[in-house]
Steps between C-alpha positions, in 0.01 A plus 500: 500500500438585871325801558505732791130524631347863457150380594451219762147351586474208744177354606296818409127502518254778397135494598189698559269450781280274274732363232860374487693639194806285526680299776839380584680658202862466507758608220777761424627710213847620464681746260538379147201264537162493349242306706148437362206501736201296348167379616132555410324828512422578856791293653664802646784600260410874469432503871856388559623764250315776712641367815867497372465855360342650824774336706758668276308828550470429872129558473340167607236713669334532183450126466335504854237747393387210272483256798777288344687299767842336438706236695843350444818683382543740193847666509617742227863617514547822670452827257423276229290685207177356350350581164171357448302475178141370565257316269301804370616786276303734721751423788824698446828352609518522853853544675614484851623807674860416438464560141316849522737771421652328192709223640416293194810520273330391186808265432259236379370686204748318282316196550157637382405362154133668481418732222271770609298727286577898515177562715628252773848603479384871553270385795189544310228221541518207293363161451476248780787314358720807475420610854589166616835519325571845670422341836738210431768735394458736799518198737805333336698831482402634860799368681313316752650201676174298493267515189145368547317414170139408536378370169735714295390355169151609528414713185828415341505342144745243389783730439461669833494166687825389323661834569429456875633179480813602346554781742496234785703237337748770373609580851286814586446346847881403584514747779146477627241241567170441310180350639275422228121414493392385145263242342705471189650158534750531208646833654528319848681215349743727336587766762421329842807375705244366759115477513292517817155356435211585739250214483218356683728206605767730640800697389734336244833651391771369257759605256393603169172633363130386477583180335712378790247609772232327312701169483564549882126540585415220265730265685364621833148448396565126374690453842178633684276268301729208549510573893130554504427174324742316751293637793179417353625144462621495859157636626327230273709233663433616851116521431507160365684374802232665746224341283666147533559518857150612572352234282699235691381622836135504381555136368624393840215661680244332265677159551368493877159414385452134532825442636382315808756424788777681272296810516684671796834441340389632164345804672831560672692483172222718316552760757867481454481531130255793533756689742780447245301599209398815685851584589627438138210722393601797718870466389386476151280813531784689634744401237252579231443847670891551498526387144210741380692789670834426308330443169628774278282735304463393156395732238202377293603404148273708283351366170301715266191317390302703249205421274624367175377587156604475138628777287517447135822609300395810341668818374432782760679805359670597183712822442654619185712808476330651801595833613403745769601867548404697808213768453636843455349629832721240678817555297627811339466553115328204329569263808759259562492167334513232747534201280469410129468210249403256803436151358357260741281186474357332822287179546336346799771270533763771523660625840658831407698736712604871400775682666670848429610815653263743669318703268550289212133442422425159679186614682359691195556194284304292738244768517469469123478116527229534762294748251519786740684746249557465117839479338619793282554266203536140386286180509346377816268196500350348793283178539175580643430140556774498749418585872768763595556633836725787588657565847649853503774632733372519833188313382319856460144440424507121482293428809168633496381458861709633809445163660722217378232219503230715338731504198420129440130491557398556136692189385204249554647315787426487870697715783643167601630402174643852455679470835644156404655638181641814687644246744684332229677838428590521871212739575339349796293563805237768586741754344330436154202683619699811590554801275776512235709750726571221737695296256858550352572578127620135464185351651278720270703373191442157598135567540470665164669215313266251692200708381645467144515134525136467639402702209672239270712776347714390182763768517639741773681818468674605821702833557775465758310256708801448732567865590543519895426143557699285723668191387265257639210690322687512174553128528120431589424706173730292304309198609179646425640586131639158459157360558327741272367298193526794257769752380611822632716829416675654793722802568753449769849591618537206732746273312444178700124533480537558099715185468262289719167591321597613131571286182560820286676822590493830340690826559358846432787745452567791272139508377544124371365187631757200447476142581788404755 
């Protein structure tokens, strides 16, 4: 299908005085089309959304106050309206001036599949997930020409994610354009007509979702490796030729000794050979310099190498008829029952994931397993001989020191050894000496898993470790968990992540835990 461009971007770059955000970005998005924008955290996706929104509002001066400079072309169709849902629930849906005064006709409400509770429907505060649903509904039903979604599935449970997918696939954007930033690989594969990837190697664009752009990037990386290898071989050949010619000239010069009457002739030939060798050397050095300039940037192939240890196969957790009821001060009456009659047995060989709707009690169940709270009834046995480590949402309270490297000094290893292991988890350089506040959530999650491995933990419990992480970081976390020698139990809404790391999947719904 041919789409009429609503937003066109050509050779567009954005930069601060001391930092380039992105450069030479080119793509377009038209009515009826969903274009995904992906890339690591910090690659400039949200910055581009801000630029587009302020362009729609004709208020680029707001960006100038932040010292952000831009070059290239960014064209938005005249009088096009924009609705923008940011990453955080604290940010209300922003709309361009063209929508102020009720221009939105609400005609897309028929596509909304979200079930809101009474408090949210009435405009009263709700959970993060319900607030997110409200923001998505407001954006979809705004009547805007261009919808900007920046991580719309943050805070959503599986039902919410599927409902958002169905809204886009059901045609709610037939008369508008959607620009979508997401780290949900399965969502991108389902809804994206095209994907634009901002990477250190440049900007890649292809039809389809993340799987398609990943294949394109992989092909490009392999081509770069091949080209770089060819250039290395050419440089090696030139260097060998230089060495050979210089060796010949030196041998000719040496042959003058004891040559007798033939010495003048040999000296003349030696000088001639030396001149040729010098000329060839200059040409070779010039060609080597040219080849080095044309050698493509090749991303380093990362390999996780972490300390190995053996974990014996032992039972970790045994649950039988476990139930939990909220305390009466939290819920009215005798307290709402979150779950009941839960049966679960987990060993150090098991890799278990739990999914479920928001508010179903997943985090509460993990807190019971981590022995932070007690169940209301039922049997709970834990093997005290197993070294268990719990990573809560946001890693609250996990790190004791405010400096990253200081959290590894009690593990009977040198600072050099600690830095080497952190480097295996892609945490490198002098940054490891810095405060935790300088690290992204994904980097801290990786550091926490590394800490557990260095402690030789037997079993991990992780509560939504992939929340707010970019795709590259989620894949790095998958690599860490694959190399972990023990077992784990994880709560997550990321379908691709769950499929990649779990060998058993449970669903907590309607107060029951069932094996899927």
